[in-house]
XYZ file of C-alpha atoms in Angstrom:
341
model
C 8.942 -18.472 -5.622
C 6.476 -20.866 -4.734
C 6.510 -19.676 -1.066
C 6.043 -16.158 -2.143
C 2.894 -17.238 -3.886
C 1.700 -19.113 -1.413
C 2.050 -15.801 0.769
C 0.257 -13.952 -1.793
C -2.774 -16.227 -1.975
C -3.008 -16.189 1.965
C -2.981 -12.253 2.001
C -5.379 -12.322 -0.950
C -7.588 -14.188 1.208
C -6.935 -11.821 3.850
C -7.996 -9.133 1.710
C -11.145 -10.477 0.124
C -12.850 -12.326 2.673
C -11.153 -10.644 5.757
C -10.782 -14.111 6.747
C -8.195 -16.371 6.328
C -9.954 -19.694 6.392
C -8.201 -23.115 6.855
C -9.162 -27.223 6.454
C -13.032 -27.662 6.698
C -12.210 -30.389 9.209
C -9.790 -27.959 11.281
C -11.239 -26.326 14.266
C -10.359 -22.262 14.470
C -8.054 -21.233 16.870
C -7.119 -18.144 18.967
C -9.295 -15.323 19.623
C -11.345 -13.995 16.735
C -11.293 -10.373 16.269
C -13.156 -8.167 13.489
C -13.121 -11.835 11.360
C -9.772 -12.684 11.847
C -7.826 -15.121 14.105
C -5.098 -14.197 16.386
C -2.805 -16.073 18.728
C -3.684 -15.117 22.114
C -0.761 -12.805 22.946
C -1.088 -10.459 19.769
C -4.830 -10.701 20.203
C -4.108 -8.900 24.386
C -1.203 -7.141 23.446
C -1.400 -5.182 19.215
C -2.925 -2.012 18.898
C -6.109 -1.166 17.392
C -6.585 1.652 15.070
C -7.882 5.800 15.645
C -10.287 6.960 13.308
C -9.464 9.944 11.852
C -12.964 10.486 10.378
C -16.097 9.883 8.846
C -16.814 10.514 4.819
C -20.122 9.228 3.421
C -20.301 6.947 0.720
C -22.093 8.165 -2.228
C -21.859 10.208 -5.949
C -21.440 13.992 -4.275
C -18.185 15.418 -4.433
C -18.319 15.287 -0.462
C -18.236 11.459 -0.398
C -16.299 8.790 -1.748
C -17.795 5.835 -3.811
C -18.581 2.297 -2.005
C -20.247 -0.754 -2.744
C -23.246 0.066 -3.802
C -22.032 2.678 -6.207
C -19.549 0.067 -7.554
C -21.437 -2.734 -9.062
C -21.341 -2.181 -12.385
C -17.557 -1.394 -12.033
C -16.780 -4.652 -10.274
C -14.145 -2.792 -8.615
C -15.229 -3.063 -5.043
C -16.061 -0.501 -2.486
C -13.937 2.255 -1.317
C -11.124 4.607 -2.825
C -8.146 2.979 -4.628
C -5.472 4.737 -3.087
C -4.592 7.838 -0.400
C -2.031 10.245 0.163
C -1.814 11.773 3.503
C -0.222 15.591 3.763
C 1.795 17.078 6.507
C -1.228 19.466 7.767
C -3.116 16.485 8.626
C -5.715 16.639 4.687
C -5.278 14.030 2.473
C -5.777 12.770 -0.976
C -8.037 10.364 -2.319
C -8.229 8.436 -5.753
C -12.307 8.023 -5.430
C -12.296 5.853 -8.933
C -16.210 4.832 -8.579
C -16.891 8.580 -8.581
C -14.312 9.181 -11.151
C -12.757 11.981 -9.225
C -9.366 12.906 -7.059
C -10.601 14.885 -3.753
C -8.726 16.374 -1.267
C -10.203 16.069 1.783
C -9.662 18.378 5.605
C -8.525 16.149 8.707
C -12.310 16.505 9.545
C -13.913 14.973 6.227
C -14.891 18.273 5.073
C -13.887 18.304 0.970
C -10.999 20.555 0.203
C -11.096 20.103 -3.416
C -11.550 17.622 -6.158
C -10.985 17.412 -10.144
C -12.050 14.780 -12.686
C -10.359 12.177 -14.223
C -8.160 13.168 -17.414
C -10.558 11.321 -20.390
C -13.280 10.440 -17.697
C -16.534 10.557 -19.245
C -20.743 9.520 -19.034
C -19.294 7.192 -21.718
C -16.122 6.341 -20.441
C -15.173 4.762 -16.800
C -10.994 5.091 -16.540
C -10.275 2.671 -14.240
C -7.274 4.434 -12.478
C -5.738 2.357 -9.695
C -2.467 4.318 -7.570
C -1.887 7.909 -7.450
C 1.428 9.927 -6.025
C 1.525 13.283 -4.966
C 4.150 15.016 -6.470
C 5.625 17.467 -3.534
C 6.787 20.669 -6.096
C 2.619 20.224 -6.966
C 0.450 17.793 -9.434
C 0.237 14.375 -9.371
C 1.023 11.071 -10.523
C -1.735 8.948 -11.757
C -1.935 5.124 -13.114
C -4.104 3.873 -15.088
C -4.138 -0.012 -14.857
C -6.402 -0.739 -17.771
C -4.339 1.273 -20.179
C -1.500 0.591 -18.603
C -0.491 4.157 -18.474
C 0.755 6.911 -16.214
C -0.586 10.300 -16.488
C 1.253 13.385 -14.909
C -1.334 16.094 -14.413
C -1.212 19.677 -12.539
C -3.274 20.909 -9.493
C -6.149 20.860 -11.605
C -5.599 17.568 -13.413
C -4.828 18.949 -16.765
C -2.220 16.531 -18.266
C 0.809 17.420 -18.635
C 2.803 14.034 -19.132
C 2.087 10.494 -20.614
C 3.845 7.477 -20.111
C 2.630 4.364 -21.963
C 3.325 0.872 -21.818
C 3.305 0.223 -17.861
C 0.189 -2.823 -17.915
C 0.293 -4.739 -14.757
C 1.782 -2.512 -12.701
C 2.267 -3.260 -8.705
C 2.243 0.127 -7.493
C 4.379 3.793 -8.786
C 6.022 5.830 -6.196
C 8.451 8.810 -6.409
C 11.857 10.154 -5.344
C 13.153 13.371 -3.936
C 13.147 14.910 -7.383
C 9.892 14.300 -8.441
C 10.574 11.172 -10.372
C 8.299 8.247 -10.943
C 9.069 5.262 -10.100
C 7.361 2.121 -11.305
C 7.081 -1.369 -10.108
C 6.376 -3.764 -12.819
C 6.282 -7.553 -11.803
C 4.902 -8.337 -15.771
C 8.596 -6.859 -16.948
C 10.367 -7.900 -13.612
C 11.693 -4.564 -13.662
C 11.655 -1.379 -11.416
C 11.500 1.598 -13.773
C 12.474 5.679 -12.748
C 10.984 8.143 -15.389
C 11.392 12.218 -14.588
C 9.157 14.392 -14.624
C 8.894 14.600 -18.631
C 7.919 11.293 -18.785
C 11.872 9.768 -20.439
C 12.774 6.599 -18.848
C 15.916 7.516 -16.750
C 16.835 3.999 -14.589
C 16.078 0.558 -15.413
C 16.487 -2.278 -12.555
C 15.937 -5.528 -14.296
C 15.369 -8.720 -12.587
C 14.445 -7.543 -9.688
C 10.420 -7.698 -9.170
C 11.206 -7.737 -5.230
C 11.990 -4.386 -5.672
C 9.360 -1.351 -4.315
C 9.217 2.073 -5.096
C 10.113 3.011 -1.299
C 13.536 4.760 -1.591
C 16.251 5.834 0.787
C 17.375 9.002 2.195
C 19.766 8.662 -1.376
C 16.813 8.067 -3.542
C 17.977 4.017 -3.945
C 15.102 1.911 -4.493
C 14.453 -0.967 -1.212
C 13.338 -4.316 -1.478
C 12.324 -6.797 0.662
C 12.737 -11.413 -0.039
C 11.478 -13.605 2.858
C 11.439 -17.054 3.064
C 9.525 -18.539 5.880
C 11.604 -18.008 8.978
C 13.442 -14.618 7.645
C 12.769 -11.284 5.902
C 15.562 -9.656 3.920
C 15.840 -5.899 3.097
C 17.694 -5.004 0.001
C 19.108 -1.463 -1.682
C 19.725 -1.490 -4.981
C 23.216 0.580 -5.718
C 22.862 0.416 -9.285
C 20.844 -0.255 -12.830
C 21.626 -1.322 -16.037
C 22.905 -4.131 -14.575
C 21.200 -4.516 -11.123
C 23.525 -4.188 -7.944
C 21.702 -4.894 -4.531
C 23.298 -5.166 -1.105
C 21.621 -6.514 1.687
C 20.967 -4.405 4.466
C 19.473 -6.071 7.561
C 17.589 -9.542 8.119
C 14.416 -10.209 10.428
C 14.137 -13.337 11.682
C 10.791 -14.549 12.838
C 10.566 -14.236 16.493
C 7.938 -16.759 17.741
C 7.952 -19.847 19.395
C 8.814 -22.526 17.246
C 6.067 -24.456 19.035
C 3.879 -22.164 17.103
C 4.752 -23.149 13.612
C 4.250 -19.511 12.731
C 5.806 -18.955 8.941
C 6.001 -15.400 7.086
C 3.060 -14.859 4.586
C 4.260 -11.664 3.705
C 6.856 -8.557 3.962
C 6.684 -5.404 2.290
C 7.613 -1.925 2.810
C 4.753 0.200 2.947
C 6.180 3.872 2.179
C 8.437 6.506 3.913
C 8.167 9.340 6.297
C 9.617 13.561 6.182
C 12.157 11.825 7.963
C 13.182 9.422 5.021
C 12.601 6.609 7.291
C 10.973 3.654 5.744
C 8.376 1.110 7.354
C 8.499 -2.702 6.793
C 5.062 -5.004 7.531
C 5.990 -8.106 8.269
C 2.945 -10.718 8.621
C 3.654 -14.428 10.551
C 0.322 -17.028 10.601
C 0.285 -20.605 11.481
C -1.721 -23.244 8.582
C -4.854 -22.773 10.343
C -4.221 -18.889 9.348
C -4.053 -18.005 13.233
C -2.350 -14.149 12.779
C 1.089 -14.799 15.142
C 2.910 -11.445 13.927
C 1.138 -8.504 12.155
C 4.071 -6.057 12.588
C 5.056 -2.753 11.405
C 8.785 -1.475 12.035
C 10.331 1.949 11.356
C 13.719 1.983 9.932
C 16.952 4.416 8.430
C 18.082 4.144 5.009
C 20.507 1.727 6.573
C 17.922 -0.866 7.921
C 18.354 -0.108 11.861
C 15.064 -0.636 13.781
C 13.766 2.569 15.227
C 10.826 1.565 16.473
C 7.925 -1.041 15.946
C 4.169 -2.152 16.594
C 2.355 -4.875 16.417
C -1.267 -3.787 15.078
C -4.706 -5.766 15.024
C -5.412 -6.111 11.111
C -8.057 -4.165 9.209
C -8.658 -5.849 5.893
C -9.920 -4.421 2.651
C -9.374 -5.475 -1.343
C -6.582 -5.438 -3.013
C -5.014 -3.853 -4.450
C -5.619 -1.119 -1.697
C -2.671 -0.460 1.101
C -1.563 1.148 3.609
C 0.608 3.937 3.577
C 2.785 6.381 5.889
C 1.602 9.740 6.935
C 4.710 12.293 6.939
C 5.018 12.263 10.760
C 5.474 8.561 10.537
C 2.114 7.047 11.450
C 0.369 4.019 9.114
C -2.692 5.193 7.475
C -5.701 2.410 6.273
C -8.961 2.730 6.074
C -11.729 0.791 7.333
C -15.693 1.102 6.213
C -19.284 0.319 7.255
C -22.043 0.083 5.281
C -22.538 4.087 5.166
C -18.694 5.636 5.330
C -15.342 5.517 4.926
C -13.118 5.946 7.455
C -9.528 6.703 7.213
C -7.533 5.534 10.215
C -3.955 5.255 11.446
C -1.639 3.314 14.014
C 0.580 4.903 15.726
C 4.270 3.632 16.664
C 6.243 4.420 19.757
């Protein structure tokens, strides 16, 4: 536990500053690229983003809120969440502007609808959204801690209360929710009516990335090794472990694991793991996406030159299996992807 937290505080940092800033008395080491230290090797050897486009921040329907629309929401700059689609559009959660948009692989707005109980009076701080493939959405609402289910148009349809302090939601093959709440240490599965279906208690390593099987993955790490985990069954818990990545570096290094998530699935059903390796000076050594089955075989991997923004924003999988971020400027918002072998 206490190494997980010290993970978390490092990617915080990460996040926030887009530096990762060690001992006053320490000299930085590496090369420094876009505010952030890397050893050497990475720094010649990751790959840097594509932008996909250009959207201008601002209050139209045709832009997306940043900082300077954000100040009196304290909520930072930039959309909450993303969805990207097959045809190359994706979704965006614009919260500062209140809306969902839909947006053309060329910025050009699609479509957008308000927030269910948005208001002049009201600002609903919603914080992760799913798109739910048969159509609608999934959206959470972090202040009330509450999912909505709404249609095309964002009508309501469904309400499920009592989710505060919720990591992120995700959803299966059959358009169920799934929930990730750390507060309950429990991953929770409610169908499309909103009636809680699964329960996995104890288990706040747990994600809302499934398998091919619809089995919730997990991921532990300790500072040398990741662990993925499938959960087999709920009410009580049943993982099995799946595959284990060591950390590869030199041990001359003294590179540990900060963090190791999975970051969302593909048409395929193959899921992607981030694994992230610095040294105590925060010098990146591994910032490392890998593709894997349902059974935790490596398919492919990258090692990708970071692009930090605030949590809790993050990256996602486009259907054809690329990573989609975003990085901004003072004037837009770009979404961006990496691309693995």
């Amino acid at each position: 536990m206490k190494k997980l937290i010290i993970g978390l505080l490092i990617i915080c940092i990460m996040s926030f500053s887009g530096v990762v800033v060690a001992e006053s008395s320490a000299k930085p080491s590496g090369v420094l690229i876009n505010g952030l230290q890397y050893e050497a090797g990475l720094a010649s050897s990751a790959v840097a983003h594509k932008d996909i486009c250009a959207i201008p921040y601002g209050t139209g329907d045709s832009n997306v809120g940043g900082d300077k629309e954000s100040h009196k929401m304290r909520i930072g700059g930039a959309p909450m969440a993303y969805s990207p689609l097959a045809d190359g559009s994706f979704w965006v959660l614009d919260t500062i502007n209140q809306k969902t948009k839909h947006f053309a692989a060329d910025g050009k707005l699609i479509s957008c609808f308000s927030f269910p109980g948005s208001s002049s009076e009201k600002f609903v701080k919603m914080q992760d959204m799913v798109v739910i493939p048969a159509g609608g959405f999934y959206l959470y609402n972090s202040v009330e801690g509450m999912v909505i289910r709404v249609d095309e148009k964002g009508m309501p349809k469904t309400r499920i209360e009592g989710l505060p302090n919720s990591r992120e939601i995700g959803i299966d093959s059959k358009g169920n929710l799934l929930v990730a709440n750390p507060v309950m240490h429990s991953l929770l599965r409610f169908n499309p009516a909103g009636e809680l279906i699964e329960r996995y208690d104890g288990q706040t390593f747990l994600s809302t990335v499934v398998d091919a099987n619809d089995k919730p993955l997990g991921v532990k790490f300790n500072d040398l090794e990741a662990e993925l985990f499938r959960a087999d069954k709920a009410s009580p818990t049943v993982t099995v472990s799946l595959a284990k990545f060591p950390l590869q570096t030199p041990k001359e290094r003294k590179a540990h694991y900060v963090a190791a998530q999975l970051i969302g699935s593909d048409a395929k059903k193959n899921v992607y793991l981030q694994l992230i390796a610095c040294d105590k000076k925060g010098v990146i050594h591994q910032y490392r996406v890998l593709r894997l089955n349902s059974e935790g075989k490596t398919l492919a991997q990258v090692d990708m030159l970071a692009v930090a923004f605030l949590s809790p924003r993050k990256k996602t999988i486009t259907p054809d299996g690329r990573v989609f971020g975003f990085r901004s400027d003072k004037k837009s918002w770009f979404p961006i992807t990496f691309a693995l072998p």
